[in-house]
Amino acid sequence: CSFANLPAKLFKSFNLDRPNSNLEAYAKTAILRFIRDKIYQQDIEAKRVKFSEHGLLKDLNNKELQEALASTGLKQPQIDLYRLAWQCFDEIYQVKQTFSSQSLAPPNQEYLKQITSCYNDRLKNLNFSATPVNEEKIKAMLQICTQAARDYRTKNFLPLQDFETMSDSMPTLWDTIVQEEEREQVQLIVSRLFESIPEPGQTMLKLWQGLNLTQTEIATVMKNKYPELQKQYQVNRHLSRYTRNLLRDFVSEWNKINPEFSLNDEKDIARVKESFEECLESHCKRFVYSLIERIIEERSCEEKREKKPILGLYNPKKEVKRSLRDNLNIKLEKLLNIPVNSPILFQDKIANLIEEWLRIKPHKAESGVRENDT
């Protein structure tokens, strides 16, 4: 055995100074481990070559995928979603036996649509706390399953020359996955809890985080309806209380959903606080963006019905923005239940938000905005 010619590496970790050190037992254990890994390596390398990406997914079973995903550091609620995507793939993507696993082609767009529909339907039926996905997300989830499986099938093999450089650090890819999944879960919880905030609190947060108003501007808008919000410091006090209570409720909800990763102290809470604050801002921004999208859709339908440009299929871009701004003012007054003409006080910020939306969602604005400024 070539291993016998590597005594320096064989006994590198053996400590003669440790009490009750047993050189013979150490050597036997090391040699047995080497032989086991050598056999395992040959078997696994054959499997790695044998299967294409989607062929490997077909070769998996539920138990192996569970163990593979768990070995990456993903939490069980996240693992359940990946397993659900794989189950839908395995059931729907049935190929003829003339195709080998080595050359199995990826599912075409029609298959992806069916897999995605299956996933979203089961997501709803199983009451999972996750949002529906599209075909691109399903492809990404299946790729993660594939990589996890490939890594898992070689997890017990570590070449002897790599013993010196073993590391406990998690691969960067999995760090990214965990962060992305954690953020999605934070977003879901924040969106759900936001609806339980009293109306004045929701309005203040939407004006502050969604429209970027200062606390003084918020007081100007809300003071006539809410006597307790006459000054900036009063707005600040209320905003702080609503945000603090929302974070408290968020921590409580998080701990119910993720008992194995509960937030028990200030250090734990600090770990997710940044994501929490970003998701709160994102939720409020989405409120404003959804109004702009609604205006675009309503005006586009009206243009088709009237057979003439209203929002401006062929209007100058400047006129389109003005029309968007005026219509957004009306919707904000109605939905936020704020005094008529209040948005006029912060027209510049509304204009900036429209510009921002046009940059983020140019494809949705394409029918309403043409690059033909006059």
Short mmCIF file of N, CA and C in Angstrom, two decimals, residues 80-203:
data_model
loop_
_atom_site.label_atom_id
_atom_site.label_comp_id
_atom_site.label_asym_id
_atom_site.label_seq_id
_atom_site.Cartn_x
_atom_site.Cartn_y
_atom_site.Cartn_z
N ASP A 80 -36.97 21.94 3.23
CA ASP A 80 -38.28 21.46 2.80
C ASP A 80 -38.68 22.06 1.45
N LEU A 81 -38.33 23.33 1.23
CA LEU A 81 -38.68 23.98 -0.04
C LEU A 81 -37.88 23.39 -1.19
N TYR A 82 -36.58 23.13 -0.98
CA TYR A 82 -35.76 22.53 -2.03
C TYR A 82 -36.22 21.10 -2.34
N ARG A 83 -36.57 20.37 -1.30
CA ARG A 83 -37.07 19.02 -1.52
C ARG A 83 -38.39 19.02 -2.29
N LEU A 84 -39.21 20.01 -2.01
CA LEU A 84 -40.49 20.13 -2.73
C LEU A 84 -40.24 20.40 -4.21
N ALA A 85 -39.27 21.27 -4.51
CA ALA A 85 -38.92 21.55 -5.92
C ALA A 85 -38.42 20.27 -6.60
N TRP A 86 -37.56 19.52 -5.90
CA TRP A 86 -37.03 18.28 -6.46
C TRP A 86 -38.14 17.25 -6.67
N GLN A 87 -39.07 17.12 -5.74
CA GLN A 87 -40.17 16.16 -5.86
C GLN A 87 -41.01 16.47 -7.10
N CYS A 88 -41.30 17.75 -7.32
CA CYS A 88 -42.09 18.14 -8.49
C CYS A 88 -41.31 17.82 -9.78
N PHE A 89 -40.01 18.10 -9.77
CA PHE A 89 -39.16 17.76 -10.92
C PHE A 89 -39.18 16.25 -11.17
N ASP A 90 -39.00 15.47 -10.12
CA ASP A 90 -38.90 14.02 -10.25
C ASP A 90 -40.20 13.41 -10.77
N GLU A 91 -41.33 13.97 -10.36
CA GLU A 91 -42.62 13.43 -10.77
C GLU A 91 -42.99 13.84 -12.19
N ILE A 92 -42.67 15.08 -12.55
CA ILE A 92 -43.14 15.62 -13.83
C ILE A 92 -42.17 15.34 -14.98
N TYR A 93 -40.87 15.40 -14.70
CA TYR A 93 -39.90 15.23 -15.79
C TYR A 93 -39.62 13.74 -15.99
N GLN A 94 -40.55 13.07 -16.65
CA GLN A 94 -40.41 11.65 -16.94
C GLN A 94 -39.84 11.50 -18.35
N VAL A 95 -38.70 10.83 -18.45
CA VAL A 95 -38.03 10.69 -19.74
C VAL A 95 -38.07 9.24 -20.19
N LYS A 96 -37.94 9.06 -21.49
CA LYS A 96 -37.92 7.71 -22.05
C LYS A 96 -36.67 6.97 -21.60
N GLN A 97 -36.76 5.67 -21.48
CA GLN A 97 -35.65 4.88 -20.98
C GLN A 97 -34.49 4.84 -21.97
N THR A 98 -34.71 5.29 -23.20
CA THR A 98 -33.62 5.32 -24.17
C THR A 98 -32.59 6.37 -23.80
N PHE A 99 -32.99 7.34 -22.96
CA PHE A 99 -32.06 8.36 -22.50
C PHE A 99 -31.29 7.84 -21.30
N SER A 100 -29.99 8.02 -21.32
CA SER A 100 -29.18 7.60 -20.16
C SER A 100 -29.04 8.77 -19.21
N SER A 101 -28.74 8.47 -17.96
CA SER A 101 -28.55 9.52 -16.97
C SER A 101 -27.36 10.39 -17.30
N GLN A 102 -26.41 9.79 -18.05
CA GLN A 102 -25.19 10.54 -18.36
C GLN A 102 -25.48 11.66 -19.35
N SER A 103 -26.48 11.46 -20.21
CA SER A 103 -26.76 12.46 -21.25
C SER A 103 -28.14 13.08 -21.12
N LEU A 104 -28.75 12.95 -19.95
CA LEU A 104 -30.10 13.48 -19.76
C LEU A 104 -30.12 15.00 -19.91
N ALA A 105 -30.93 15.47 -20.85
CA ALA A 105 -30.99 16.91 -21.11
C ALA A 105 -31.83 17.60 -20.05
N PRO A 106 -31.61 18.89 -19.85
CA PRO A 106 -32.43 19.63 -18.87
C PRO A 106 -33.86 19.75 -19.38
N PRO A 107 -34.82 19.94 -18.48
CA PRO A 107 -36.22 20.09 -18.90
C PRO A 107 -36.41 21.35 -19.74
N ASN A 108 -37.25 21.25 -20.76
CA ASN A 108 -37.51 22.42 -21.59
C ASN A 108 -38.47 23.37 -20.88
N GLN A 109 -38.83 24.46 -21.55
CA GLN A 109 -39.63 25.51 -20.92
C GLN A 109 -41.00 24.99 -20.50
N GLU A 110 -41.59 24.11 -21.30
CA GLU A 110 -42.91 23.58 -20.96
C GLU A 110 -42.84 22.73 -19.70
N TYR A 111 -41.80 21.91 -19.59
CA TYR A 111 -41.62 21.12 -18.37
C TYR A 111 -41.41 22.03 -17.17
N LEU A 112 -40.59 23.08 -17.36
CA LEU A 112 -40.32 24.00 -16.25
C LEU A 112 -41.60 24.68 -15.76
N LYS A 113 -42.48 25.02 -16.70
CA LYS A 113 -43.76 25.63 -16.31
C LYS A 113 -44.58 24.67 -15.47
N GLN A 114 -44.60 23.40 -15.89
CA GLN A 114 -45.37 22.40 -15.14
C GLN A 114 -44.77 22.16 -13.75
N ILE A 115 -43.44 22.12 -13.69
CA ILE A 115 -42.76 21.92 -12.40
C ILE A 115 -43.03 23.10 -11.47
N THR A 116 -42.95 24.31 -12.04
CA THR A 116 -43.19 25.52 -11.25
C THR A 116 -44.63 25.55 -10.74
N SER A 117 -45.57 25.20 -11.62
CA SER A 117 -46.99 25.18 -11.22
C SER A 117 -47.23 24.15 -10.11
N CYS A 118 -46.61 22.99 -10.25
CA CYS A 118 -46.72 21.94 -9.22
C CYS A 118 -46.18 22.45 -7.89
N TYR A 119 -45.03 23.09 -7.94
CA TYR A 119 -44.38 23.62 -6.72
C TYR A 119 -45.27 24.65 -6.04
N ASN A 120 -45.77 25.60 -6.81
CA ASN A 120 -46.59 26.67 -6.24
C ASN A 120 -47.91 26.15 -5.67
N ASP A 121 -48.51 25.17 -6.36
CA ASP A 121 -49.76 24.58 -5.86
C ASP A 121 -49.53 23.88 -4.52
N ARG A 122 -48.48 23.10 -4.45
CA ARG A 122 -48.21 22.36 -3.21
C ARG A 122 -47.78 23.30 -2.09
N LEU A 123 -47.09 24.36 -2.48
CA LEU A 123 -46.70 25.37 -1.49
C LEU A 123 -47.93 25.90 -0.78
N LYS A 124 -48.96 26.17 -1.57
CA LYS A 124 -50.21 26.70 -1.01
C LYS A 124 -50.94 25.64 -0.19
N ASN A 125 -51.02 24.42 -0.73
CA ASN A 125 -51.75 23.34 -0.05
C ASN A 125 -51.11 22.93 1.27
N LEU A 126 -49.78 23.02 1.33
CA LEU A 126 -49.05 22.62 2.53
C LEU A 126 -48.90 23.75 3.53
N ASN A 127 -49.39 24.95 3.16
CA ASN A 127 -49.32 26.12 4.05
C ASN A 127 -47.89 26.48 4.43
N PHE A 128 -46.96 26.34 3.48
CA PHE A 128 -45.59 26.76 3.73
C PHE A 128 -45.52 28.29 3.74
N SER A 129 -44.71 28.83 4.63
CA SER A 129 -44.56 30.29 4.71
C SER A 129 -43.49 30.75 3.73
N ALA A 130 -43.81 30.62 2.45
CA ALA A 130 -42.88 31.04 1.39
C ALA A 130 -43.70 31.58 0.23
N THR A 131 -43.07 32.42 -0.58
CA THR A 131 -43.77 33.03 -1.71
C THR A 131 -43.67 32.14 -2.95
N PRO A 132 -44.66 32.22 -3.84
CA PRO A 132 -44.59 31.46 -5.10
C PRO A 132 -43.35 31.86 -5.90
N VAL A 133 -42.91 30.98 -6.78
CA VAL A 133 -41.70 31.23 -7.56
C VAL A 133 -42.00 31.18 -9.05
N ASN A 134 -41.02 31.61 -9.84
CA ASN A 134 -41.14 31.50 -11.30
C ASN A 134 -40.19 30.41 -11.80
N GLU A 135 -40.14 30.25 -13.12
CA GLU A 135 -39.33 29.18 -13.71
C GLU A 135 -37.84 29.36 -13.42
N GLU A 136 -37.37 30.61 -13.43
CA GLU A 136 -35.95 30.85 -13.17
C GLU A 136 -35.57 30.45 -11.75
N LYS A 137 -36.45 30.73 -10.81
CA LYS A 137 -36.19 30.36 -9.42
C LYS A 137 -36.15 28.85 -9.25
N ILE A 138 -37.07 28.14 -9.94
CA ILE A 138 -37.09 26.68 -9.88
C ILE A 138 -35.78 26.12 -10.43
N LYS A 139 -35.30 26.68 -11.55
CA LYS A 139 -34.02 26.22 -12.12
C LYS A 139 -32.89 26.40 -11.13
N ALA A 140 -32.88 27.55 -10.45
CA ALA A 140 -31.83 27.83 -9.47
C ALA A 140 -31.92 26.85 -8.29
N MET A 141 -33.13 26.55 -7.86
CA MET A 141 -33.31 25.63 -6.73
C MET A 141 -32.84 24.22 -7.10
N LEU A 142 -33.12 23.79 -8.32
CA LEU A 142 -32.68 22.47 -8.77
C LEU A 142 -31.16 22.41 -8.90
N GLN A 143 -30.56 23.52 -9.33
CA GLN A 143 -29.09 23.57 -9.42
C GLN A 143 -28.45 23.44 -8.04
N ILE A 144 -29.09 24.06 -7.06
CA ILE A 144 -28.58 23.96 -5.68
C ILE A 144 -28.70 22.52 -5.18
N CYS A 145 -29.82 21.87 -5.51
CA CYS A 145 -29.97 20.45 -5.13
C CYS A 145 -28.87 19.60 -5.77
N THR A 146 -28.57 19.88 -7.03
CA THR A 146 -27.54 19.11 -7.74
C THR A 146 -26.18 19.30 -7.09
N GLN A 147 -25.82 20.54 -6.81
CA GLN A 147 -24.51 20.78 -6.21
C GLN A 147 -24.41 20.16 -4.83
N ALA A 148 -25.49 20.29 -4.06
CA ALA A 148 -25.48 19.70 -2.72
C ALA A 148 -25.29 18.19 -2.80
N ALA A 149 -25.96 17.56 -3.77
CA ALA A 149 -25.85 16.10 -3.92
C ALA A 149 -24.45 15.69 -4.35
N ARG A 150 -23.87 16.43 -5.30
CA ARG A 150 -22.51 16.09 -5.75
C ARG A 150 -21.51 16.24 -4.60
N ASP A 151 -21.64 17.33 -3.86
CA ASP A 151 -20.73 17.54 -2.73
C ASP A 151 -20.93 16.48 -1.66
N TYR A 152 -22.17 16.11 -1.43
CA TYR A 152 -22.47 15.14 -0.37
C TYR A 152 -21.93 13.76 -0.71
N ARG A 153 -22.00 13.41 -1.98
CA ARG A 153 -21.54 12.08 -2.37
C ARG A 153 -20.02 11.93 -2.30
N THR A 154 -19.33 13.03 -2.11
CA THR A 154 -17.88 12.95 -1.92
C THR A 154 -17.46 13.46 -0.55
N LYS A 155 -18.44 13.68 0.33
CA LYS A 155 -18.12 14.30 1.62
C LYS A 155 -17.25 13.42 2.50
N ASN A 156 -17.35 12.09 2.36
CA ASN A 156 -16.56 11.19 3.21
C ASN A 156 -15.17 10.95 2.67
N PHE A 157 -14.88 11.46 1.47
CA PHE A 157 -13.56 11.28 0.91
C PHE A 157 -12.75 12.56 0.99
N LEU A 158 -11.56 12.48 1.56
CA LEU A 158 -10.66 13.61 1.64
C LEU A 158 -9.26 13.07 1.36
N PRO A 159 -8.64 13.44 0.22
CA PRO A 159 -7.31 12.93 -0.10
C PRO A 159 -6.33 13.20 1.03
N LEU A 160 -5.37 12.30 1.19
CA LEU A 160 -4.43 12.39 2.29
C LEU A 160 -3.67 13.71 2.26
N GLN A 161 -3.35 14.19 1.04
CA GLN A 161 -2.58 15.42 0.96
C GLN A 161 -3.37 16.64 1.42
N ASP A 162 -4.72 16.48 1.55
CA ASP A 162 -5.55 17.60 1.98
C ASP A 162 -5.78 17.61 3.48
N PHE A 163 -5.28 16.59 4.21
CA PHE A 163 -5.50 16.54 5.65
C PHE A 163 -4.94 17.77 6.35
N GLU A 164 -3.80 18.27 5.83
CA GLU A 164 -3.14 19.39 6.48
C GLU A 164 -3.92 20.68 6.32
N THR A 165 -4.75 20.75 5.29
CA THR A 165 -5.43 22.03 4.99
C THR A 165 -6.92 21.94 5.22
N MET A 166 -7.36 21.03 6.07
CA MET A 166 -8.79 20.91 6.36
C MET A 166 -9.31 22.20 6.97
N SER A 167 -10.52 22.57 6.58
CA SER A 167 -11.11 23.82 7.08
C SER A 167 -12.56 23.56 7.46
N ASP A 168 -13.01 24.20 8.52
CA ASP A 168 -14.40 24.07 8.95
C ASP A 168 -15.29 25.14 8.34
N SER A 169 -14.68 26.03 7.55
CA SER A 169 -15.47 27.14 7.01
C SER A 169 -16.43 26.64 5.94
N MET A 170 -17.62 27.23 5.88
CA MET A 170 -18.65 26.85 4.90
C MET A 170 -18.33 27.54 3.59
N PRO A 171 -18.52 26.86 2.45
CA PRO A 171 -18.26 27.48 1.15
C PRO A 171 -19.05 28.77 0.99
N THR A 172 -18.44 29.70 0.29
CA THR A 172 -19.07 31.01 0.09
C THR A 172 -20.45 30.88 -0.55
N LEU A 173 -20.60 29.94 -1.49
CA LEU A 173 -21.88 29.76 -2.15
C LEU A 173 -22.99 29.48 -1.15
N TRP A 174 -22.69 28.60 -0.18
CA TRP A 174 -23.73 28.27 0.79
C TRP A 174 -24.00 29.43 1.73
N ASP A 175 -22.98 30.21 2.04
CA ASP A 175 -23.21 31.43 2.83
C ASP A 175 -24.22 32.32 2.11
N THR A 176 -24.03 32.46 0.79
CA THR A 176 -24.91 33.30 -0.01
C THR A 176 -26.33 32.75 -0.01
N ILE A 177 -26.45 31.44 -0.16
CA ILE A 177 -27.77 30.81 -0.19
C ILE A 177 -28.49 31.04 1.12
N VAL A 178 -27.78 30.79 2.23
CA VAL A 178 -28.38 30.95 3.55
C VAL A 178 -28.84 32.39 3.75
N GLN A 179 -28.00 33.34 3.35
CA GLN A 179 -28.37 34.74 3.51
C GLN A 179 -29.60 35.09 2.68
N GLU A 180 -29.65 34.56 1.44
CA GLU A 180 -30.79 34.86 0.58
C GLU A 180 -32.07 34.26 1.15
N GLU A 181 -31.99 33.01 1.60
CA GLU A 181 -33.17 32.37 2.16
C GLU A 181 -33.62 33.07 3.44
N GLU A 182 -32.65 33.48 4.25
CA GLU A 182 -32.98 34.18 5.49
C GLU A 182 -33.68 35.48 5.20
N ARG A 183 -33.19 36.22 4.20
CA ARG A 183 -33.80 37.50 3.85
C ARG A 183 -35.24 37.30 3.35
N GLU A 184 -35.47 36.26 2.54
CA GLU A 184 -36.82 35.99 2.06
C GLU A 184 -37.77 35.72 3.22
N GLN A 185 -37.28 34.97 4.19
CA GLN A 185 -38.12 34.66 5.35
C GLN A 185 -38.40 35.91 6.17
N VAL A 186 -37.37 36.75 6.35
CA VAL A 186 -37.54 38.01 7.07
C VAL A 186 -38.58 38.87 6.36
N GLN A 187 -38.50 38.94 5.02
CA GLN A 187 -39.44 39.76 4.25
C GLN A 187 -40.87 39.29 4.45
N LEU A 188 -41.08 37.97 4.45
CA LEU A 188 -42.42 37.43 4.64
C LEU A 188 -42.99 37.79 6.01
N ILE A 189 -42.16 37.65 7.03
CA ILE A 189 -42.62 37.94 8.39
C ILE A 189 -42.93 39.43 8.54
N VAL A 190 -42.03 40.29 8.03
CA VAL A 190 -42.24 41.74 8.14
C VAL A 190 -43.52 42.16 7.44
N SER A 191 -43.74 41.63 6.23
CA SER A 191 -44.95 41.99 5.47
C SER A 191 -46.21 41.58 6.22
N ARG A 192 -46.18 40.42 6.84
CA ARG A 192 -47.36 39.94 7.57
C ARG A 192 -47.61 40.77 8.82
N LEU A 193 -46.55 41.08 9.56
CA LEU A 193 -46.71 41.84 10.81
C LEU A 193 -47.08 43.30 10.54
N PHE A 194 -46.65 43.82 9.40
CA PHE A 194 -46.92 45.22 9.08
C PHE A 194 -48.43 45.49 9.07
N GLU A 195 -49.20 44.50 8.60
CA GLU A 195 -50.64 44.67 8.49
C GLU A 195 -51.32 44.78 9.86
N SER A 196 -50.64 44.35 10.91
CA SER A 196 -51.23 44.42 12.26
C SER A 196 -50.95 45.75 12.95
N ILE A 197 -50.14 46.60 12.34
CA ILE A 197 -49.85 47.92 12.93
C ILE A 197 -51.07 48.82 12.78
N PRO A 198 -51.41 49.64 13.78
CA PRO A 198 -52.54 50.57 13.66
C PRO A 198 -52.36 51.49 12.45
N GLU A 199 -53.48 51.96 11.91
CA GLU A 199 -53.45 52.77 10.70
C GLU A 199 -52.49 53.96 10.76
N PRO A 200 -52.47 54.75 11.86
CA PRO A 200 -51.53 55.88 11.90
C PRO A 200 -50.07 55.42 11.76
N GLY A 201 -49.75 54.28 12.36
CA GLY A 201 -48.39 53.76 12.27
C GLY A 201 -48.04 53.33 10.87
N GLN A 202 -48.97 52.64 10.19
CA GLN A 202 -48.72 52.23 8.81
C GLN A 202 -48.52 53.45 7.91
N THR A 203 -49.37 54.46 8.12
CA THR A 203 -49.27 55.67 7.31
C THR A 203 -47.93 56.36 7.52
#
